[in-house]
Amino acid sequence: VRFTYIFSFLQRMAPSLTSTVNYTDPTLEPVVTEHSPERQKIIDSQFKCYERMNRDPPYRKKGLFCNRTWDGWLCWDDTPAGSFTDQNCPDYFPDFDPTERASKYCDETGNWFRHPESNRTWSNYTLCNSFTSEKLKTALILYYMAIVGHALSITSLLISLGIFFYFKDIFSLLWVLSLSCQRITLHKNLFVSYVLNSVFTIAHLITVVPNPGLVKRDPVSCKVLQFFHQYMLGCNYFWMLCEGIYLHTLIVVAVFAEEQRLHWYYLLGWGFPLVPASIHAVARAKYFNDNCWMSVDTHLLYIVHGPVMAALLVNFFFLLNIVRVLVTKLRDTHRAESNMYMKAVRATLILVPLLGIQFVIIPWRPENRLAGEIYDYIMHILMHYQGLLVATIFCFFNGEVQGALKRQWMQYKTQWGQRRREHCSTRSTSYTATSISEVPVYLNHHDSTNEQLNGKYIDDSELIALKSGETSA
Amino acid sequence: MTALNSSSFLTNAFFFSSSYGELINCTSLIAEKLACYWPNQLVDEFFIAIHKHYFKNCSISGRSLRDPPNNILYPFLVVPILITLLMTALVVWRSKRSEGIV
C-alpha cells in the first residue's frame, strides 16, 4: 500500500541526514563527486533530459520564451517569458523530499533567472530540504506507531484465539448465531491470517526498512519476504470476504440452516491469494525488478491490490443485501430472528467499511502540511491497528464471549472460596455437591442472559432453534 | 567514438562503460578551464547534437525502471480481478449447492 512511501523516505534518510551538496550556495555547480551513488541517477536523468530536448517539438506559441535546458539536476521545458515553472524535487539526495516543488523563473527578456551574486542561471531548490527534519521526526513516529500497532494486534488476536479455543465447548452447547461453531471456525482462520500478516509486516519493518545496505545487496530472501507479505495481505481480505459470503448464504440464500461445507471457504481464504501474489512476483521480476521490490511507484502493485479492492466491494454488496433482506422480509414476520441476525451481522457491517476505507481515501492526501500530517496519522492507525480492531469487535465486544468470560470468572471465584473453606474444614463432599449444582444454575443463567441480549422476548421459533442447535452443534 | 547503432543493449553498454559519464566530466572540466559555469547553453547544444547523432533510436527513458507498456500492463491488472470475481461466484454457488444437499 502506498503508506510505504513514508518508509522509503525513512530508508533514504538512514545513511546520512545532511545533503552532500549545499545547493543553496549560488556559486556551486550541482555536479556531484565521482563514485557517489547519486551520480548514476543524475546521469540517467541527464540522458533522459537531452533525449526529450531532442525529440520534443519546437516551441510554437507566440512571444518570448526561455529555451529548454538541463540545469544539472532537473530538466526544464520551454517556458514563456515572465513566468515561473515548477516540478517535483529530485530524489538524488537523502534529505530531498520528492513531494516538494523546485521552481525556475524565466524573466521578461526570455532568459532564465540568474542569481544576483554569481550571475549564473539558478533554479530554486530551497523547498526541497527545508522541512526535512520535521518530516523525519514524523516518519519515525509513524514507523514506531506501525510496529506498536502490529505488536498490539498480534497480542489481542492471540488472546482472542485462546478464548475461542478454550471456550469452544461452551459456545457449541447453544446455537447462538453470532457465535455458531462454523462462524467461530471462520473467525479463527481470519485471526490466524491477521497474526501472520502482522508477523510478516513487523519482520519487514525491522529487517528491511532501516537497512539500506541490505536493500543495496538485494538478496533473494527480501523478495521472498515481500512475496509472502503480499500473500498475507490477500489472505486477510479474502477471509473477510469468506465471512461475508458465509453470512450471505446463511441469511439470504437458505435461512436458518447451519451446516455448510467449509472446504470452499478454506480454498478461497488460504489458497486463492497465492494467485495474485504469484502473478505480482512474476511481473515484478520481469518488468520492474527493483531492489527488494520496495518501490511503490509502479502500477504493478495493483495486481494484488486490485483483487483486494474487488473482494472488499463484493463483500460490501453482500452485506448490503443481507441488511436489505433482514429489514424488509423478516421485519414483519419474524421480529426476534431479525434482531438476532442484525446483531450478528452488525460486527461484520462495521468492520468491512473500516477495512475498506483506507483504499478509498488513499489517493486524496491533502496538500496542506498540517492536514497531510493528520491524514498520515489516521491512515496509519487504520492500517496497522486493524488486527486489534478485528479482535475487539469480533471477540471482546461480543456479548456471548463477555458472558462466558464472566461466568468463568464467577466459577473461579466460587472455587477459590470453596478451597479456602476447605483449608479450614475437611469436608470435601460439600465441594463436589456445590460444583454439581453449579451446572444447571449456569445454563439457566445463560438463558436469561440471552433474553437480555435479544432485548425483549424469545419467540417460540427461537426456542425450537435453541433446542435443535443443541443436538446439531 | 564509433557510430553506435540503436538498441537498448548498446545504450546499456554505453552507460556501463561510463563513457557518457566521462563525457560529462570532460565538458565540466573544459567549462572550468574557460571560467564558465556548468551546465550552460553551449553544453545543452553540444549534448543535443550528440543525442541526435548517436542515440537516434534509443528508448527515451534510458535504463531507469519503468512500468511495462500498456498493452502488457492492462492484462496483468485485469486478469487477477476477473479471476477473483469468478472464484467468488464459484464459492457462492458451491455453498448454495451444499445447502440444498443438507
Coordinates of C-alpha atoms in Angstrom, one line a residue:
Chain A
V1 CA 0.0 0.0 0.0
R2 CA 1.2 3.5 -0.6
F3 CA 2.0 4.1 3.0
T4 CA 5.3 2.6 2.2
Y5 CA 6.4 5.9 0.7
I6 CA 6.9 7.0 4.3
F7 CA 9.1 4.0 4.9
S8 CA 11.0 4.6 1.7
F9 CA 11.5 8.1 2.9
L10 CA 13.0 6.7 6.1
Q11 CA 15.1 4.3 4.1
R12 CA 16.7 7.1 2.1
M13 CA 17.3 9.1 5.3
A14 CA 19.1 6.2 7.0
P15 CA 22.7 6.7 5.7
S16 CA 23.0 10.4 6.4
L17 CA 20.9 13.3 7.4
T18 CA 22.8 16.1 5.6
S19 CA 22.8 16.7 2.0
T20 CA 26.1 16.1 0.2
V21 CA 25.9 19.3 -1.8
N22 CA 25.0 22.7 -0.5
Y23 CA 22.6 23.6 -3.3
T24 CA 21.6 27.0 -1.8
D25 CA 25.1 28.3 -2.5
P26 CA 24.6 30.2 -5.7
T27 CA 28.2 29.6 -6.9
L28 CA 28.4 25.9 -6.5
E29 CA 27.7 23.8 -9.6
P30 CA 25.5 20.8 -9.0
V31 CA 28.0 18.3 -10.2
V32 CA 28.5 15.6 -7.7
T33 CA 31.8 13.9 -7.0
E34 CA 32.8 10.6 -8.6
H35 CA 31.7 7.3 -7.4
S36 CA 28.7 8.6 -5.4
P37 CA 25.6 6.6 -5.7
E38 CA 23.6 9.6 -6.7
R39 CA 25.8 10.2 -9.7
Q40 CA 24.3 7.4 -11.8
K41 CA 20.8 8.7 -11.1
I42 CA 21.8 12.1 -12.2
I43 CA 23.5 10.8 -15.3
D44 CA 20.3 8.8 -16.1
S45 CA 18.2 12.0 -15.7
Q46 CA 20.6 14.0 -17.9
F47 CA 20.3 11.4 -20.6
K48 CA 16.5 11.4 -20.4
C49 CA 16.5 15.2 -20.5
Y50 CA 18.6 15.6 -23.6
E51 CA 16.6 12.9 -25.3
R52 CA 13.4 14.8 -24.5
M53 CA 15.0 18.1 -25.6
N54 CA 16.0 16.4 -28.9
R55 CA 12.7 14.9 -29.6
D56 CA 10.1 17.3 -28.3
P57 CA 8.5 19.6 -30.9
P58 CA 9.8 23.1 -31.0
Y59 CA 8.0 25.9 -29.2
R60 CA 5.0 27.0 -31.2
K61 CA 3.3 29.7 -29.1
K62 CA 3.8 33.4 -29.7
G63 CA 6.1 35.7 -27.7
L64 CA 9.4 35.4 -26.0
F65 CA 10.4 32.3 -24.2
C66 CA 13.3 30.7 -22.4
N67 CA 14.9 27.7 -24.1
R68 CA 14.6 24.2 -22.7
T69 CA 17.6 23.4 -20.6
W70 CA 19.3 21.0 -18.2
D71 CA 20.4 22.7 -15.1
G72 CA 22.5 19.9 -13.7
W73 CA 19.7 18.2 -11.7
L74 CA 16.4 18.6 -13.5
C75 CA 15.1 19.1 -17.0
W76 CA 13.2 22.3 -17.8
D77 CA 10.9 22.8 -20.8
D78 CA 10.4 25.9 -23.0
T79 CA 8.8 28.4 -20.7
P80 CA 7.0 31.7 -21.7
A81 CA 8.8 34.9 -20.7
G82 CA 7.9 36.4 -17.3
S83 CA 6.6 33.2 -15.7
F84 CA 7.5 30.6 -13.1
T85 CA 7.6 26.9 -13.8
D86 CA 7.9 24.2 -11.3
Q87 CA 8.2 20.4 -10.9
N88 CA 8.8 17.8 -8.2
C89 CA 12.2 17.8 -6.4
P90 CA 14.6 15.1 -7.5
D91 CA 15.3 12.2 -5.1
Y92 CA 19.1 12.1 -5.6
F93 CA 19.9 13.1 -2.0
P94 CA 18.7 11.6 1.2
D95 CA 17.2 14.9 2.5
F96 CA 15.5 15.9 -0.7
D97 CA 11.8 15.3 -0.5
P98 CA 10.3 14.4 -3.9
T99 CA 6.9 15.6 -2.9
E100 CA 8.2 19.2 -2.6
R101 CA 8.5 21.5 -5.6
A102 CA 11.5 23.0 -7.3
S103 CA 10.9 26.2 -9.3
K104 CA 12.6 28.2 -12.0
Y105 CA 11.9 31.7 -13.3
C106 CA 12.0 32.9 -16.9
D107 CA 12.3 36.6 -17.0
E108 CA 10.7 39.1 -19.4
T109 CA 13.6 39.1 -21.8
G110 CA 13.4 35.4 -22.5
N111 CA 16.4 34.4 -20.3
W112 CA 16.5 32.1 -17.4
F113 CA 16.8 33.8 -14.0
R114 CA 20.4 34.4 -12.9
H115 CA 21.3 34.5 -9.2
P116 CA 22.4 38.1 -8.4
E117 CA 25.5 37.0 -6.5
S118 CA 27.1 34.7 -9.0
N119 CA 25.4 35.8 -12.2
R120 CA 24.7 32.3 -13.3
T121 CA 21.4 30.6 -14.1
W122 CA 19.9 29.4 -10.9
S123 CA 16.9 27.1 -10.1
N124 CA 15.2 27.3 -6.7
Y125 CA 15.7 24.1 -4.8
T126 CA 15.3 25.6 -1.4
L127 CA 12.0 24.0 -0.6
C128 CA 13.4 20.5 -1.3
N129 CA 15.2 20.1 2.0
S130 CA 13.9 22.9 4.2
F131 CA 11.3 20.8 6.1
T132 CA 13.2 17.6 6.2
S133 CA 14.0 17.4 9.9
E134 CA 10.3 17.7 10.9
K135 CA 9.4 15.2 8.3
L136 CA 12.0 12.8 9.6
K137 CA 10.5 13.1 13.1
T138 CA 7.0 12.4 11.8
A139 CA 8.2 9.5 9.7
L140 CA 10.0 8.0 12.7
I141 CA 6.8 8.4 14.9
L142 CA 4.7 6.7 12.2
Y143 CA 7.3 4.0 12.0
Y144 CA 7.2 3.2 15.7
M145 CA 3.4 3.5 15.7
A146 CA 3.2 0.9 13.0
I147 CA 5.4 -1.5 14.9
V148 CA 3.4 -1.0 18.1
G149 CA 0.2 -1.4 16.2
H150 CA 1.1 -4.7 14.8
A151 CA 2.5 -5.9 18.1
L152 CA -0.8 -5.0 19.9
S153 CA -2.7 -6.7 17.1
I154 CA -0.7 -9.9 17.5
T155 CA -1.3 -9.9 21.3
S156 CA -5.0 -9.2 21.1
L157 CA -5.5 -11.7 18.3
L158 CA -3.7 -14.5 20.2
I159 CA -5.8 -13.8 23.3
S160 CA -8.9 -14.0 21.2
L161 CA -7.8 -17.3 19.6
G162 CA -7.1 -18.6 23.1
I163 CA -10.7 -17.6 24.1
F164 CA -12.2 -19.3 21.1
F165 CA -10.3 -22.5 21.6
Y166 CA -10.8 -22.6 25.3
F167 CA -14.5 -21.9 25.4
K168 CA -15.4 -23.8 22.3
D169 CA -17.3 -26.4 24.3
I170 CA -19.4 -23.8 26.0
F171 CA -20.2 -22.0 22.7
S172 CA -21.2 -25.2 21.0
L173 CA -23.8 -26.0 23.6
L174 CA -26.1 -23.4 22.4
W175 CA -26.9 -22.4 18.9
V176 CA -26.4 -18.7 19.0
L177 CA -25.9 -17.3 15.6
S178 CA -23.3 -14.7 16.4
L179 CA -21.0 -17.4 17.6
S180 CA -22.1 -20.7 16.0
C181 CA -19.5 -23.4 15.5
Q182 CA -18.8 -22.6 11.9
R183 CA -18.7 -18.9 12.4
I184 CA -16.1 -19.4 15.1
T185 CA -14.0 -21.5 12.7
L186 CA -14.1 -18.7 10.2
H187 CA -13.2 -16.2 12.9
K188 CA -10.2 -18.4 13.9
N189 CA -8.9 -18.6 10.4
L190 CA -9.3 -14.8 10.0
F191 CA -7.4 -14.2 13.2
V192 CA -4.6 -16.5 12.2
S193 CA -4.2 -14.7 8.9
Y194 CA -4.1 -11.4 10.7
V195 CA -1.5 -12.7 13.0
L196 CA 0.7 -13.9 10.2
N197 CA 0.2 -10.7 8.3
S198 CA 1.4 -8.7 11.3
V199 CA 4.3 -11.0 11.8
F200 CA 5.5 -10.5 8.2
T201 CA 4.9 -6.8 8.4
I202 CA 7.0 -6.5 11.6
A203 CA 9.7 -8.6 10.0
H204 CA 9.8 -6.3 7.0
L205 CA 9.8 -3.1 9.1
I206 CA 12.5 -4.3 11.4
T207 CA 14.9 -6.0 8.9
V208 CA 14.5 -4.3 5.6
V209 CA 13.3 -0.7 6.1
P210 CA 16.1 0.6 8.4
N211 CA 18.7 -1.3 6.5
P212 CA 19.8 0.3 3.2
G213 CA 22.9 -1.9 3.0
L214 CA 20.6 -5.0 2.7
V215 CA 18.5 -3.3 0.1
K216 CA 21.6 -2.4 -1.9
R217 CA 22.8 -6.0 -1.8
D218 CA 19.3 -7.1 -2.8
P219 CA 19.3 -10.8 -1.7
V220 CA 16.6 -13.1 -2.9
S221 CA 15.3 -13.5 0.7
C222 CA 14.0 -10.0 0.9
K223 CA 12.0 -10.5 -2.3
V224 CA 10.6 -13.8 -0.9
L225 CA 9.6 -11.8 2.2
Q226 CA 7.8 -9.3 0.1
F227 CA 6.0 -12.1 -1.8
F228 CA 4.7 -13.6 1.5
H229 CA 3.8 -10.1 2.7
Q230 CA 1.6 -9.6 -0.4
Y231 CA 0.2 -13.1 0.0
M232 CA -0.8 -12.5 3.6
L233 CA -2.4 -9.2 2.7
G234 CA -4.5 -11.0 0.2
C235 CA -5.4 -13.7 2.8
N236 CA -6.6 -11.1 5.2
Y237 CA -9.1 -9.5 2.9
F238 CA -10.2 -12.8 1.3
W239 CA -11.0 -14.2 4.8
M240 CA -13.2 -11.2 5.4
L241 CA -14.9 -12.0 2.1
C242 CA -15.4 -15.6 3.3
E243 CA -17.1 -14.2 6.4
G244 CA -19.4 -12.1 4.3
I245 CA -20.2 -15.0 1.9
Y246 CA -21.0 -17.3 4.8
L247 CA -23.4 -14.8 6.4
H248 CA -25.0 -14.1 3.0
T249 CA -25.5 -17.8 2.3
L250 CA -26.9 -18.4 5.8
I251 CA -29.3 -15.5 5.9
V252 CA -30.3 -14.7 2.3
V253 CA -30.0 -18.0 0.5
A254 CA -31.0 -20.6 3.0
V255 CA -32.4 -19.2 6.1
F256 CA -31.8 -21.0 9.4
A257 CA -29.9 -23.9 8.1
E258 CA -26.4 -24.1 9.5
E259 CA -24.4 -26.9 8.0
Q260 CA -22.3 -25.5 5.1
R261 CA -19.2 -27.3 3.9
L262 CA -16.3 -25.1 4.7
H263 CA -13.9 -26.6 2.1
W264 CA -14.5 -23.9 -0.5
Y265 CA -14.1 -21.2 2.1
Y266 CA -10.7 -22.6 3.0
L267 CA -9.8 -22.6 -0.7
L268 CA -10.8 -19.0 -1.1
G269 CA -9.2 -17.8 2.0
W270 CA -5.8 -19.6 2.0
G271 CA -5.4 -21.0 -1.5
F272 CA -6.6 -18.3 -3.8
P273 CA -4.4 -15.3 -2.6
L274 CA -1.5 -17.3 -4.0
V275 CA -2.7 -16.4 -7.5
P276 CA -2.4 -12.6 -7.4
A277 CA 0.8 -12.8 -5.2
S278 CA 2.5 -15.1 -7.7
I279 CA 1.4 -13.0 -10.7
H280 CA 2.7 -9.9 -9.0
A281 CA 6.1 -11.7 -8.3
V282 CA 6.4 -12.8 -11.9
A283 CA 5.5 -9.4 -13.3
R284 CA 7.8 -7.6 -10.9
A285 CA 10.7 -9.9 -11.6
K286 CA 10.3 -9.5 -15.3
Y287 CA 9.4 -5.8 -15.7
F288 CA 10.2 -3.8 -12.6
N289 CA 12.9 -5.7 -10.8
D290 CA 14.0 -3.0 -8.3
N291 CA 15.9 -3.8 -5.2
C292 CA 13.9 -5.9 -2.7
W293 CA 10.7 -4.9 -4.7
M294 CA 10.4 -1.9 -2.3
S295 CA 9.3 0.7 -4.8
V296 CA 5.7 1.8 -4.7
D297 CA 5.9 3.9 -7.9
T298 CA 4.7 1.1 -10.1
H299 CA 1.2 0.2 -11.2
L300 CA 2.2 -3.5 -10.9
L301 CA 1.2 -3.3 -7.2
Y302 CA -2.4 -3.2 -8.3
I303 CA -2.0 -6.8 -9.4
V304 CA -2.5 -7.6 -5.7
H305 CA -4.5 -4.5 -4.6
G306 CA -7.0 -4.8 -7.4
P307 CA -8.3 -8.2 -6.3
V308 CA -8.3 -7.0 -2.7
M309 CA -10.4 -4.0 -3.6
A310 CA -12.7 -6.2 -5.7
A311 CA -13.1 -8.5 -2.7
L312 CA -14.0 -5.6 -0.5
L313 CA -16.6 -4.3 -2.9
V314 CA -18.2 -7.7 -3.3
N315 CA -18.2 -8.1 0.4
F316 CA -19.8 -4.7 0.9
F317 CA -22.6 -5.5 -1.6
F318 CA -23.3 -8.9 0.1
L319 CA -23.6 -7.2 3.4
L320 CA -26.0 -4.5 2.0
N321 CA -28.0 -7.3 0.5
I322 CA -28.2 -9.0 3.9
V323 CA -29.3 -5.8 5.6
R324 CA -32.0 -5.3 2.9
V325 CA -33.3 -8.9 3.4
L326 CA -33.3 -8.5 7.2
V327 CA -35.0 -5.2 7.2
T328 CA -37.7 -5.9 4.6
K329 CA -38.5 -9.6 4.6
L330 CA -38.0 -10.5 8.2
R331 CA -39.1 -7.4 9.9
D332 CA -42.8 -8.0 9.8
T333 CA -43.0 -11.7 10.3
H334 CA -40.0 -12.8 12.4
R335 CA -39.0 -9.9 14.6
A336 CA -36.9 -11.8 17.1
E337 CA -34.9 -13.6 14.5
S338 CA -34.4 -10.4 12.6
N339 CA -33.0 -8.7 15.7
M340 CA -30.7 -11.7 16.4
Y341 CA -29.4 -11.7 12.9
M342 CA -28.9 -8.0 12.9
K343 CA -26.7 -8.3 16.0
A344 CA -24.7 -11.0 14.3
V345 CA -24.3 -9.0 11.2
R346 CA -23.6 -5.8 12.9
A347 CA -19.9 -6.7 13.7
T348 CA -19.2 -7.5 10.1
L349 CA -21.0 -4.5 8.9
I350 CA -18.8 -2.2 11.0
L351 CA -15.6 -3.9 10.0
V352 CA -15.8 -4.1 6.2
P353 CA -16.2 -0.3 5.6
L354 CA -13.5 0.4 8.2
L355 CA -11.1 -2.0 6.5
G356 CA -12.0 -0.7 3.0
I357 CA -11.9 3.0 3.7
Q358 CA -8.2 3.1 3.5
F359 CA -8.3 2.1 -0.1
V360 CA -10.9 4.6 -0.9
I361 CA -9.3 7.7 0.6
I362 CA -5.7 6.8 -0.1
P363 CA -5.5 8.9 -3.4
W364 CA -6.7 12.0 -1.7
R365 CA -3.9 13.2 0.5
P366 CA -4.5 16.8 1.4
E367 CA -2.0 19.4 0.1
N368 CA -1.9 21.4 3.2
R369 CA 1.0 20.4 5.5
L370 CA -1.0 20.1 8.7
A371 CA -3.9 18.3 7.1
G372 CA -1.5 16.0 5.4
E373 CA 0.1 15.0 8.7
I374 CA -3.3 14.3 10.3
Y375 CA -4.2 12.3 7.2
D376 CA -1.0 10.3 7.6
Y377 CA -1.7 9.5 11.3
I378 CA -5.3 8.4 10.6
M379 CA -4.2 6.2 7.7
H380 CA -1.5 4.6 9.8
I381 CA -4.0 3.9 12.6
L382 CA -6.5 2.4 10.2
M383 CA -3.9 0.2 8.6
H384 CA -1.7 -1.0 11.4
Y385 CA -4.2 -1.4 14.2
Q386 CA -6.6 -3.5 12.1
G387 CA -5.8 -6.7 13.9
L388 CA -6.6 -5.1 17.3
L389 CA -9.8 -3.7 15.8
V390 CA -10.9 -7.1 14.4
A391 CA -10.1 -8.9 17.7
T392 CA -12.0 -6.3 19.7
I393 CA -15.1 -6.2 17.5
F394 CA -15.4 -9.9 16.8
C395 CA -14.3 -11.2 20.2
F396 CA -14.0 -8.8 23.1
F397 CA -17.2 -6.8 22.3
N398 CA -19.2 -9.9 21.6
G399 CA -21.9 -10.4 24.1
E400 CA -21.6 -14.2 24.3
V401 CA -17.9 -14.0 24.8
Q402 CA -18.3 -11.5 27.6
G403 CA -21.0 -13.6 29.2
A404 CA -18.8 -16.7 29.0
L405 CA -15.8 -14.9 30.5
K406 CA -17.9 -13.5 33.3
R407 CA -19.3 -17.0 34.1
Q408 CA -15.8 -18.4 34.1
W409 CA -14.7 -15.7 36.4
M410 CA -17.6 -16.4 38.8
Q411 CA -16.7 -20.1 38.7
Y412 CA -13.1 -19.4 39.7
K413 CA -14.2 -17.1 42.4
T414 CA -16.6 -19.6 44.0
Q415 CA -14.0 -22.4 43.6
W416 CA -11.4 -20.2 45.3
G417 CA -13.9 -19.5 48.0
Q418 CA -14.6 -23.2 48.4
R419 CA -10.9 -24.1 48.5
R420 CA -10.3 -21.5 51.2
R421 CA -13.2 -23.0 53.2
E422 CA -11.6 -26.5 52.7
H423 CA -8.5 -25.4 54.3
C424 CA -10.5 -24.5 57.4
S425 CA -12.7 -27.6 57.4
T426 CA -12.1 -31.1 56.0
R427 CA -15.4 -31.7 54.3
S428 CA -14.6 -32.3 50.6
T429 CA -18.0 -33.7 49.8
S430 CA -19.6 -30.3 50.1
Y431 CA -17.3 -29.1 47.4
T432 CA -18.4 -31.7 44.8
A433 CA -22.0 -31.2 45.8
T434 CA -21.7 -27.5 45.2
S435 CA -19.9 -27.9 41.9
I436 CA -22.5 -30.2 40.5
S437 CA -25.3 -27.8 41.4
E438 CA -23.3 -25.1 39.6
V439 CA -24.0 -26.6 36.1
P440 CA -27.8 -26.2 35.8
V441 CA -27.5 -22.8 37.5
Y442 CA -25.1 -21.8 34.8
L443 CA -27.3 -23.0 32.0
N444 CA -30.3 -21.1 33.3
H445 CA -28.2 -18.1 33.8
H446 CA -27.2 -18.2 30.2
D447 CA -30.8 -18.4 29.0
S448 CA -31.7 -15.3 30.9
T449 CA -28.6 -13.5 29.6
N450 CA -29.7 -14.4 26.2
E451 CA -33.1 -12.9 26.8
Q452 CA -31.4 -9.7 27.9
L453 CA -29.2 -9.7 24.9
N454 CA -32.1 -10.1 22.5
G455 CA -33.6 -7.2 24.2
K456 CA -37.1 -8.2 24.6
Y457 CA -38.6 -11.6 24.4
I458 CA -37.9 -15.1 23.0
D459 CA -40.2 -16.4 20.3
D460 CA -41.3 -19.9 20.2
S461 CA -39.4 -20.5 17.0
E462 CA -36.2 -19.3 18.6
L463 CA -36.7 -21.8 21.5
I464 CA -37.1 -24.5 18.9
A465 CA -34.0 -23.3 17.2
L466 CA -32.1 -23.4 20.5
K467 CA -33.2 -27.0 21.2
S468 CA -32.3 -28.2 17.7
G469 CA -29.0 -26.4 17.9
E470 CA -28.0 -28.4 21.0
T471 CA -28.3 -31.6 19.1
S472 CA -26.6 -30.5 15.9
A473 CA -23.7 -28.5 17.2
Chain B
M1 CA 33.5 7.2 -30.7
T2 CA 32.3 4.9 -33.4
A3 CA 28.8 5.4 -34.6
L4 CA 26.5 3.4 -32.3
N5 CA 23.6 1.5 -33.7
S6 CA 20.4 1.8 -31.8
S7 CA 19.3 -0.9 -29.4
S8 CA 18.8 -0.7 -25.7
F9 CA 21.6 -3.2 -25.4
L10 CA 24.1 -0.8 -26.9
T11 CA 22.6 2.0 -24.9
N12 CA 23.2 0.0 -21.8
A13 CA 26.7 -0.9 -22.8
F14 CA 27.5 2.7 -23.4
F15 CA 26.3 3.6 -19.9
F16 CA 28.0 0.6 -18.4
S17 CA 31.4 1.7 -19.7
S18 CA 30.5 5.1 -18.3
S19 CA 31.6 6.8 -21.5
Y20 CA 28.6 9.1 -21.1
G21 CA 29.7 10.0 -17.5
E22 CA 33.3 10.6 -18.7
L23 CA 32.0 12.9 -21.4
I24 CA 30.1 14.9 -18.8
N25 CA 33.3 15.2 -16.7
C26 CA 35.1 16.3 -19.8
T27 CA 32.7 19.1 -20.6
S28 CA 32.7 20.3 -17.0
L29 CA 36.5 20.4 -16.9
I30 CA 36.6 22.4 -20.1
A31 CA 34.0 24.8 -18.7
E32 CA 36.1 25.2 -15.6
K33 CA 39.2 26.0 -17.6
L34 CA 37.3 28.5 -19.6
A35 CA 35.9 30.1 -16.4
C36 CA 32.3 29.3 -17.4
Y37 CA 29.8 27.7 -15.2
W38 CA 28.4 24.3 -15.9
P39 CA 25.9 23.4 -17.4
N40 CA 25.2 26.2 -19.8
Q41 CA 23.6 26.7 -23.2
L42 CA 26.6 25.6 -25.1
V43 CA 26.7 22.3 -23.2
D44 CA 23.0 21.9 -23.9
E45 CA 23.6 22.3 -27.6
F46 CA 26.6 20.0 -27.6
F47 CA 24.7 17.2 -25.9
I48 CA 21.6 17.6 -28.0
A49 CA 23.9 17.2 -31.1
I50 CA 25.4 14.0 -29.6
H51 CA 21.9 12.6 -28.9
K52 CA 20.7 13.4 -32.3
H53 CA 23.6 11.7 -33.9
Y54 CA 24.3 8.7 -31.7
F55 CA 21.0 7.9 -29.9
K56 CA 18.6 8.2 -32.7
N57 CA 16.6 5.0 -31.9
C58 CA 17.3 4.6 -28.2
S59 CA 14.5 4.5 -25.7
I60 CA 13.7 7.9 -24.4
S61 CA 13.9 6.9 -20.7
G62 CA 17.3 5.1 -20.9
R63 CA 17.8 2.4 -18.3
S64 CA 15.6 3.6 -15.4
L65 CA 12.9 1.3 -14.2
R66 CA 9.5 1.9 -15.5
D67 CA 6.2 0.1 -15.9
P68 CA 5.8 -2.1 -19.0
P69 CA 3.9 -0.7 -21.9
N70 CA 0.1 -0.5 -21.5
N71 CA -0.7 -3.5 -23.8
I72 CA 1.2 -5.7 -21.3
L73 CA 0.3 -3.9 -18.1
Y74 CA -3.5 -3.9 -18.6
P75 CA -3.8 -7.7 -18.9
F76 CA -1.7 -8.2 -15.8
L77 CA -4.1 -5.9 -13.9
V78 CA -7.4 -7.1 -15.3
V79 CA -6.9 -10.8 -15.2
P80 CA -6.4 -11.2 -11.4
I81 CA -9.5 -9.1 -10.8
L82 CA -11.6 -11.3 -13.2
I83 CA -10.2 -14.5 -11.6
T84 CA -11.2 -13.1 -8.2
L85 CA -14.8 -12.4 -9.2
L86 CA -15.0 -15.8 -10.9
M87 CA -13.7 -17.5 -7.8
T88 CA -16.1 -15.6 -5.5
A89 CA -19.0 -16.6 -7.7
L90 CA -17.8 -20.2 -7.6
V91 CA -17.7 -20.3 -3.8
V92 CA -21.1 -18.7 -3.5
W93 CA -22.6 -21.2 -5.9
R94 CA -20.9 -24.2 -4.2
S95 CA -22.1 -23.1 -0.8
K96 CA -25.6 -22.7 -2.1
R97 CA -25.5 -26.2 -3.5
S98 CA -24.3 -27.8 -0.3
E99 CA -27.2 -26.1 1.4
G100 CA -29.5 -27.8 -1.0
I101 CA -27.9 -31.2 -0.3
V102 CA -28.3 -30.8 3.5

